Tab-separated table of C-alpha atoms in Angstrom:
chain	number	residue	atom	x	y	z
A	1282	MET	CA	264.292	-103.850	109.403
A	1283	ALA	CA	260.677	-104.788	110.290
A	1284	SER	CA	258.393	-106.422	107.747
A	1285	THR	CA	254.679	-106.748	107.494
A	1286	THR	CA	253.060	-110.305	107.104
A	1287	ASN	CA	249.292	-110.572	107.186
A	1288	GLY	CA	248.824	-107.205	108.879
A	1289	ARG	CA	251.350	-108.141	111.597
A	1290	LEU	CA	254.752	-106.349	112.322
A	1291	THR	CA	257.468	-108.885	112.276
A	1292	ARG	CA	260.611	-107.873	114.462
A	1293	PRO	CA	263.495	-110.115	114.109
A	1294	TRP	CA	265.392	-108.115	116.810
A	1295	THR	CA	262.432	-108.494	119.080
A	1296	HIS	CA	262.513	-112.257	118.612
A	1297	ARG	CA	266.168	-112.399	119.496
A	1298	ARG	CA	265.731	-110.382	122.676
A	1299	GLN	CA	262.715	-112.265	123.721
A	1300	THR	CA	264.979	-115.417	123.530
A	1301	MET	CA	267.354	-113.922	125.808
A	1302	HIS	CA	264.762	-112.724	128.251
A	1303	ILE	CA	263.261	-116.124	128.544
A	1304	SER	CA	266.192	-118.434	128.368
A	1305	ASN	CA	268.386	-116.154	130.620
A	1306	ARG	CA	265.995	-115.154	133.215
A	1307	ARG	CA	266.597	-118.097	135.434
A	1308	LYS	CA	270.348	-117.716	134.974
A	1309	PHE	CA	270.094	-114.127	136.056
A	1310	VAL	CA	268.141	-114.959	139.017
A	1311	LEU	CA	270.504	-117.841	139.906
A	1312	SER	CA	273.650	-115.790	139.252
A	1313	ALA	CA	272.302	-113.000	141.455
A	1314	ALA	CA	271.540	-115.422	144.187
A	1315	ILE	CA	275.053	-116.830	144.183
A	1316	ALA	CA	276.590	-113.414	144.131
A	1317	SER	CA	274.479	-112.236	146.996
A	1318	ALA	CA	275.614	-115.078	148.958
A	1319	ALA	CA	279.293	-114.304	148.473
A	1320	ILE	CA	278.897	-110.557	149.311
A	1321	ALA	CA	279.694	-109.962	153.019
A	1322	PHE	CA	277.414	-107.311	154.665
A	1323	PRO	CA	279.033	-103.854	154.538
A	1324	SER	CA	280.939	-102.616	157.677
A	1325	LYS	CA	280.197	-99.452	159.195
A	1326	ALA	CA	283.188	-97.963	157.496
A	1327	VAL	CA	282.193	-99.128	154.097
A	1328	MET	CA	278.519	-97.812	154.766
A	1329	ALA	CA	280.059	-94.320	155.645
A	1330	GLN	CA	281.765	-94.547	152.215
A	1331	LEU	CA	278.404	-95.559	150.690
A	1332	ILE	CA	275.987	-92.935	151.919
A	1333	GLY	CA	278.297	-90.534	153.746
A	1334	ASP	CA	277.434	-89.275	157.168
A	1335	GLN	CA	273.644	-89.389	156.385
A	1336	SER	CA	271.626	-92.292	157.379
A	1337	THR	CA	268.843	-91.805	154.917
A	1338	ILE	CA	268.525	-92.706	151.203
A	1339	ARG	CA	265.824	-91.022	149.314
A	1340	LEU	CA	264.100	-93.234	146.739
A	1341	VAL	CA	262.273	-90.872	144.267
A	1342	VAL	CA	259.352	-92.304	142.413
A	1343	PRO	CA	258.555	-90.033	139.447
A	1344	PHE	CA	254.992	-91.028	139.411
A	1345	SER	CA	251.961	-90.594	141.560
A	1346	ALA	CA	251.275	-92.987	144.581
A	1347	ALA	CA	249.545	-96.380	144.330
A	1348	GLY	CA	250.682	-97.122	140.811
A	1349	PRO	CA	253.020	-100.099	140.229
A	1350	THR	CA	256.236	-98.149	139.973
A	1351	ASP	CA	255.275	-96.723	143.424
A	1352	PHE	CA	254.318	-99.900	145.259
A	1353	ILE	CA	257.212	-101.822	143.862
A	1354	ALA	CA	259.492	-98.901	145.152
A	1355	ARG	CA	257.921	-99.114	148.623
A	1356	LEU	CA	258.380	-102.780	148.960
A	1357	PHE	CA	261.891	-102.598	147.829
A	1358	ALA	CA	262.552	-99.836	150.110
A	1359	GLN	CA	261.798	-102.023	152.959
A	1360	ALA	CA	264.236	-104.758	151.610
A	1361	LEU	CA	267.028	-102.175	151.057
A	1362	THR	CA	266.558	-100.740	154.528
A	1363	GLU	CA	267.136	-104.300	156.034
A	1364	GLU	CA	270.252	-104.734	153.591
A	1365	LEU	CA	271.848	-101.366	154.363
A	1366	LYS	CA	270.681	-100.763	158.001
A	1367	ALA	CA	269.847	-97.249	156.869
A	1368	THR	CA	266.457	-95.593	156.306
A	1369	VAL	CA	265.137	-95.621	152.815
A	1370	VAL	CA	262.453	-92.991	152.308
A	1371	VAL	CA	260.272	-93.094	149.150
A	1372	GLU	CA	259.307	-89.745	147.697
A	1373	ASN	CA	256.779	-89.278	144.965
A	1374	LYS	CA	257.524	-86.346	142.375
A	1375	ALA	CA	255.054	-86.943	139.512
A	1376	GLY	CA	254.652	-85.080	136.344
A	1377	ALA	CA	255.528	-85.019	132.586
A	1378	SER	CA	255.592	-88.898	132.345
A	1379	GLY	CA	258.090	-89.251	135.027
A	1380	ASN	CA	260.506	-86.482	133.688
A	1381	ILE	CA	259.923	-84.052	136.556
A	1382	GLY	CA	260.957	-86.558	139.408
A	1383	THR	CA	263.927	-87.859	137.265
A	1384	GLN	CA	265.229	-84.339	136.526
A	1385	PHE	CA	265.161	-83.772	140.308
A	1386	VAL	CA	267.392	-86.706	141.010
A	1387	VAL	CA	269.825	-85.783	137.862
A	1388	ASP	CA	270.095	-82.227	139.381
A	1389	ALA	CA	270.593	-83.247	142.932
A	1390	PRO	CA	274.282	-83.757	144.483
A	1391	ALA	CA	275.508	-86.961	143.458
A	1392	GLU	CA	276.408	-88.470	146.805
A	1393	GLY	CA	274.807	-91.944	146.457
A	1394	THR	CA	272.026	-90.857	148.871
A	1395	MET	CA	269.243	-90.473	146.263
A	1396	LEU	CA	267.954	-92.984	143.650
A	1397	VAL	CA	265.099	-92.851	141.151
A	1398	HIS	CA	262.865	-95.737	140.262
A	1399	THR	CA	262.281	-95.586	136.595
A	1400	THR	CA	260.946	-97.932	133.926
A	1401	ALA	CA	262.020	-99.503	130.585
A	1402	ALA	CA	259.579	-96.895	128.809
A	1403	MET	CA	261.036	-93.935	130.565
A	1404	GLN	CA	264.572	-95.064	129.702
A	1405	ALA	CA	263.814	-95.578	125.934
A	1406	VAL	CA	260.658	-93.895	124.993
A	1407	ASN	CA	260.530	-90.546	126.943
A	1408	PRO	CA	263.559	-89.180	124.954
A	1409	ILE	CA	261.723	-89.694	121.877
A	1410	LEU	CA	258.429	-88.143	123.114
A	1411	TYR	CA	260.090	-85.413	124.802
A	1412	PRO	CA	262.969	-84.324	122.813
A	1413	GLY	CA	263.159	-81.027	124.738
A	1414	GLN	CA	263.760	-82.649	128.025
A	1415	ARG	CA	266.954	-81.330	129.770
A	1416	PHE	CA	268.463	-84.842	130.668
A	1417	ASP	CA	269.444	-88.004	128.650
A	1418	PRO	CA	268.642	-91.137	130.762
A	1419	VAL	CA	271.384	-92.936	128.948
A	1420	LYS	CA	274.061	-90.150	129.692
A	1421	ASP	CA	272.834	-88.625	132.963
A	1422	LEU	CA	271.733	-91.723	134.863
A	1423	VAL	CA	273.591	-94.936	135.789
A	1424	PRO	CA	271.568	-98.217	136.450
A	1425	ILE	CA	271.868	-99.554	139.919
A	1426	GLY	CA	269.507	-102.571	139.881
A	1427	ILE	CA	266.569	-104.030	138.294
A	1428	THR	CA	263.561	-104.542	140.695
A	1429	GLY	CA	261.185	-106.704	138.660
A	1430	SER	CA	259.033	-106.783	135.412
A	1431	LEU	CA	255.357	-106.399	134.906
A	1432	SER	CA	252.802	-107.737	132.411
A	1433	ASN	CA	249.758	-105.693	131.327
A	1434	VAL	CA	246.239	-107.033	130.831
A	1435	LEU	CA	244.068	-105.941	127.976
A	1436	VAL	CA	240.633	-105.123	129.648
A	1437	VAL	CA	237.222	-104.007	128.510
A	1438	HIS	CA	234.050	-103.027	130.294
A	1439	PRO	CA	231.656	-105.919	130.645
A	1440	ASP	CA	228.772	-103.853	128.944
A	1441	SER	CA	230.776	-103.295	125.786
A	1442	GLY	CA	229.801	-106.598	124.411
A	1443	VAL	CA	233.291	-107.474	123.731
A	1444	LYS	CA	234.102	-110.956	125.169
A	1445	THR	CA	237.289	-111.747	123.198
A	1446	ILE	CA	240.232	-109.983	121.585
A	1447	GLU	CA	238.768	-111.133	118.237
A	1448	ASP	CA	235.661	-109.151	119.191
A	1449	LEU	CA	237.557	-106.109	120.089
A	1450	ILE	CA	239.513	-106.192	116.749
A	1451	LYS	CA	236.265	-106.562	114.822
A	1452	LYS	CA	234.719	-103.640	116.624
A	1453	GLY	CA	237.877	-101.554	116.165
A	1454	LYS	CA	237.779	-102.095	112.322
A	1455	GLU	CA	234.165	-100.905	112.146
A	1456	LYS	CA	234.459	-97.787	114.363
A	1457	GLU	CA	237.096	-95.650	116.003
A	1458	LEU	CA	237.793	-96.742	119.555
A	1459	THR	CA	239.437	-95.096	122.577
A	1460	PHE	CA	242.131	-96.524	124.874
A	1461	ALA	CA	243.185	-95.163	128.297
A	1462	THR	CA	246.899	-94.443	128.969
A	1463	PHE	CA	248.682	-93.174	132.050
A	1464	GLY	CA	250.462	-90.514	129.837
A	1465	PRO	CA	252.742	-90.671	126.908
A	1466	GLY	CA	255.236	-93.320	126.800
A	1467	THR	CA	253.662	-95.286	129.784
A	1468	SER	CA	253.093	-99.085	129.344
A	1469	PRO	CA	249.340	-98.787	128.487
A	1470	HIS	CA	250.243	-96.263	125.660
A	1471	ILE	CA	253.104	-98.403	124.320
A	1472	TYR	CA	250.985	-101.604	124.388
A	1473	GLY	CA	247.757	-99.870	122.994
A	1474	GLU	CA	249.912	-98.397	120.064
A	1475	LEU	CA	251.393	-101.984	119.717
A	1476	LEU	CA	247.842	-103.507	119.411
A	1477	ARG	CA	246.828	-100.934	116.982
A	1478	GLY	CA	249.840	-101.673	114.756
A	1479	LEU	CA	249.537	-105.450	114.845
A	1480	THR	CA	245.690	-105.455	114.248
A	1481	GLY	CA	244.979	-102.483	112.149
A	1482	ILE	CA	242.275	-101.333	114.443
A	1483	LYS	CA	241.198	-97.597	114.751
A	1484	ALA	CA	241.983	-96.185	118.173
A	1485	ILE	CA	243.025	-93.162	119.713
A	1486	PRO	CA	244.783	-92.798	123.134
A	1487	ILE	CA	243.232	-90.815	125.931
A	1488	ALA	CA	245.883	-89.728	128.418
A	1489	TYR	CA	245.153	-89.392	132.132
A	1490	LYS	CA	247.386	-88.049	134.866
A	1491	GLY	CA	247.635	-91.313	136.585
A	1492	SER	CA	246.425	-94.820	136.686
A	1493	GLY	CA	243.627	-93.875	139.185
A	1494	ASN	CA	241.919	-91.435	136.857
A	1495	ALA	CA	242.176	-93.880	134.002
A	1496	LYS	CA	240.877	-96.746	135.988
A	1497	ALA	CA	237.823	-94.747	137.092
A	1498	ASP	CA	236.783	-93.967	133.545
A	1499	MET	CA	237.351	-97.565	132.466
A	1500	LEU	CA	235.246	-98.812	135.210
A	1501	ALA	CA	232.645	-96.291	134.250
A	1502	GLY	CA	232.465	-97.419	130.776
A	1503	ARG	CA	233.739	-94.243	129.336
A	1504	ILE	CA	236.655	-95.737	127.486
A	1505	ASP	CA	236.591	-98.805	125.114
A	1506	PHE	CA	239.833	-100.546	126.318
A	1507	MET	CA	243.006	-100.282	128.406
A	1508	PHE	CA	246.064	-102.246	128.878
A	1509	ASP	CA	245.972	-102.216	132.725
A	1510	SER	CA	248.876	-103.317	134.925
A	1511	MET	CA	248.689	-106.918	136.399
A	1512	THR	CA	248.934	-105.393	139.807
A	1513	THR	CA	245.433	-103.695	139.636
A	1514	ALA	CA	243.938	-105.785	136.751
A	1515	VAL	CA	243.595	-108.919	138.874
A	1516	THR	CA	240.954	-107.563	141.457
A	1517	THR	CA	238.728	-105.932	138.674
A	1518	VAL	CA	238.795	-108.947	136.436
A	1519	GLU	CA	238.311	-111.312	139.141
A	1520	GLY	CA	235.480	-109.298	140.665
A	1521	GLY	CA	233.741	-109.089	137.144
A	1522	GLN	CA	234.134	-105.317	136.901
A	1523	LEU	CA	236.137	-105.634	133.762
A	1524	VAL	CA	236.778	-108.481	131.244
A	1525	GLY	CA	240.353	-109.683	130.755
A	1526	LEU	CA	240.911	-110.264	126.932
A	1527	ALA	CA	244.666	-110.992	126.878
A	1528	ILE	CA	247.867	-110.699	128.927
A	1529	THR	CA	251.238	-109.261	127.512
A	1530	SER	CA	253.388	-112.005	129.023
A	1531	GLN	CA	254.777	-114.890	127.244
A	1532	GLU	CA	252.953	-117.310	129.566
A	1533	ARG	CA	249.678	-117.228	131.291
A	1534	SER	CA	249.692	-115.867	134.776
A	1535	ALA	CA	248.620	-117.954	137.843
A	1536	LEU	CA	246.750	-114.932	139.131
A	1537	LEU	CA	244.550	-114.895	135.947
A	1538	PRO	CA	244.770	-118.372	134.503
A	1539	ASN	CA	241.739	-117.976	132.303
A	1540	VAL	CA	243.125	-114.964	130.462
A	1541	PRO	CA	245.078	-115.998	127.340
A	1542	THR	CA	248.414	-114.565	126.217
A	1543	LEU	CA	248.704	-112.326	123.158
A	1544	LYS	CA	251.081	-114.970	121.970
A	1545	GLU	CA	248.347	-117.563	122.204
A	1546	LYS	CA	246.179	-115.204	120.231
A	1547	GLY	CA	248.707	-115.143	117.375
A	1548	TYR	CA	250.683	-111.904	118.531
A	1549	GLY	CA	253.775	-113.608	119.582
A	1550	LYS	CA	256.034	-110.852	118.308
A	1551	SER	CA	254.242	-108.445	120.580
A	1552	ASN	CA	256.180	-108.964	123.921
A	1553	LEU	CA	258.188	-106.154	125.351
A	1554	ASN	CA	259.611	-106.776	128.757
A	1555	PHE	CA	258.503	-103.952	130.782
A	1556	TRP	CA	261.062	-103.749	133.546
A	1557	PHE	CA	261.679	-101.422	136.411
A	1558	VAL	CA	265.116	-100.107	137.583
A	1559	LEU	CA	266.743	-98.109	140.278
A	1560	GLN	CA	269.097	-95.503	138.972
A	1561	ALA	CA	271.421	-92.908	140.293
A	1562	SER	CA	272.921	-89.695	138.952
A	1563	ALA	CA	275.849	-90.417	136.469
A	1564	LYS	CA	277.791	-88.144	138.580
A	1565	THR	CA	277.935	-90.397	141.369
A	1566	PRO	CA	281.390	-91.802	142.265
A	1567	PRO	CA	282.012	-95.208	140.506
A	1568	GLU	CA	282.932	-96.908	143.889
A	1569	THR	CA	279.681	-95.849	145.347
A	1570	VAL	CA	277.751	-97.196	142.301
A	1571	LYS	CA	279.525	-100.448	142.632
A	1572	ARG	CA	278.739	-100.769	146.345
A	1573	LEU	CA	275.088	-99.563	145.587
A	1574	ARG	CA	274.595	-102.247	142.954
A	1575	LEU	CA	275.885	-105.040	145.128
A	1576	ALA	CA	273.513	-103.940	147.975
A	1577	VAL	CA	270.593	-103.706	145.634
A	1578	ALA	CA	271.190	-107.051	144.120
A	1579	ARG	CA	271.120	-108.500	147.608
A	1580	ALA	CA	267.943	-106.617	148.509
A	1581	ALA	CA	266.390	-107.977	145.222
A	1582	GLN	CA	266.753	-111.622	146.606
A	1583	ASN	CA	265.016	-110.644	149.864
A	1584	PRO	CA	262.324	-113.303	150.250
A	1585	ALA	CA	259.770	-110.938	151.738
A	1586	TYR	CA	260.230	-108.657	148.852
A	1587	ARG	CA	260.058	-111.276	146.189
A	1588	LYS	CA	256.882	-112.731	147.763
A	1589	GLY	CA	255.323	-109.375	148.057
A	1590	VAL	CA	255.664	-108.310	144.450
A	1591	ALA	CA	254.947	-111.711	143.137
A	1592	GLU	CA	251.429	-111.594	145.073
A	1593	ARG	CA	250.867	-108.407	143.154
A	1594	GLY	CA	251.555	-109.769	139.760
A	1595	VAL	CA	255.092	-108.529	139.371
A	1596	ASP	CA	257.733	-110.952	138.133
A	1597	PRO	CA	260.676	-110.527	140.694
A	1598	PHE	CA	263.157	-110.427	137.547
A	1599	THR	CA	266.586	-109.512	138.542
A	1600	VAL	CA	269.951	-108.999	136.948
A	1601	PRO	CA	273.228	-109.662	138.635
A	1602	ALA	CA	275.210	-106.436	139.755
A	1603	ASP	CA	277.859	-106.715	137.098
A	1604	GLU	CA	275.240	-107.363	134.253
A	1605	VAL	CA	272.846	-104.498	135.007
A	1606	GLU	CA	274.379	-101.777	132.922
A	1607	ARG	CA	274.661	-104.161	129.894
A	1608	PHE	CA	271.228	-105.254	130.246
A	1609	VAL	CA	269.589	-101.798	130.556
A	1610	ARG	CA	271.817	-100.629	127.640
A	1611	GLU	CA	270.760	-103.375	125.214
A	1612	ASP	CA	267.119	-103.590	126.330
A	1613	THR	CA	266.680	-99.820	126.052
A	1614	GLU	CA	267.773	-100.201	122.365
A	1615	VAL	CA	265.159	-102.896	121.866
A	1616	TRP	CA	262.441	-100.407	123.310
A	1617	ARG	CA	263.635	-97.450	121.352
A	1618	LYS	CA	263.444	-99.330	117.949
A	1619	ALA	CA	260.062	-100.746	118.751
A	1620	VAL	CA	258.634	-97.121	119.459
A	1621	VAL	CA	260.364	-95.764	116.285
A	1622	GLU	CA	258.958	-98.629	114.274
A	1623	MET	CA	255.333	-98.055	115.646
A	1624	GLY	CA	255.719	-94.208	115.113
A	1625	ILE	CA	254.550	-93.446	118.575
A	1626	LYS	CA	254.396	-89.690	119.311
A	1627	ALA	CA	253.292	-87.636	122.195
A	1628	GLU	CA	249.692	-87.561	122.800
């Protein structure tokens, strides 16, 4: 059960999972590297079993182009293409906070030739926000591999007069603020609600169809604050178009070293590891799932991929092939409990 101390939500289950994320992250990466070194490259016969007679794998991104889910998928597609010696094509099928594209993959023939790139929030939050959706990500999808995790940066417009998170909290207790989201259940929505719960500020979420529209209004000063992804926040904060108040990671980022963490500001219980995951239809044959997991685990260690995502603010956090299902199952429950505790509802 969560308790309230000095206006903050205290989550013992979150602390336990935070410890796992921090202490085991290096172990996960090391184990994956060792495992990848021991796996021989698939033979042509194995490849035929893996993706059938087709030489193309379709990687569906259930969000619009240019966002973090999309650019991570496109970088990973290059690494997976090298690993499988097959073409990996990224397709954007946006809508309903990722549900439309994900449903497309669930309904497709389960041949191992179609994957969907989803997130922790889609896995755990969407079923709560959209109880009428036709698929259950826990039952209808099977995790293939983690592609990374991403911090968000709390930003405001420089003309707002807000210079610190303390300024924002003070302002939010005096008047009702607005914060931009990329839709219900997206990371800006989750973190915005979390900040509201932790600080007691008055703020209402404004949902946009995508990150581009939200960012445009944020840059124009029409929104009071936003939790922007690290991938796009770096440029605007460094350029002075927005002011970075805090970052959701447990340690400062080398990309924005002057922006403090929420933990530094006294909100150490606020960390939820926002990870990205490749998934396949649960109807995919188990042997195909196993081979895909091994291939994805190896691709996740591709030096060019790891360098590419790190340069954009993404932690190339990975999980060994034989651990990915457990990891997704356990962390999905962490997110689900957090959302229920915060009382998040569709906007």
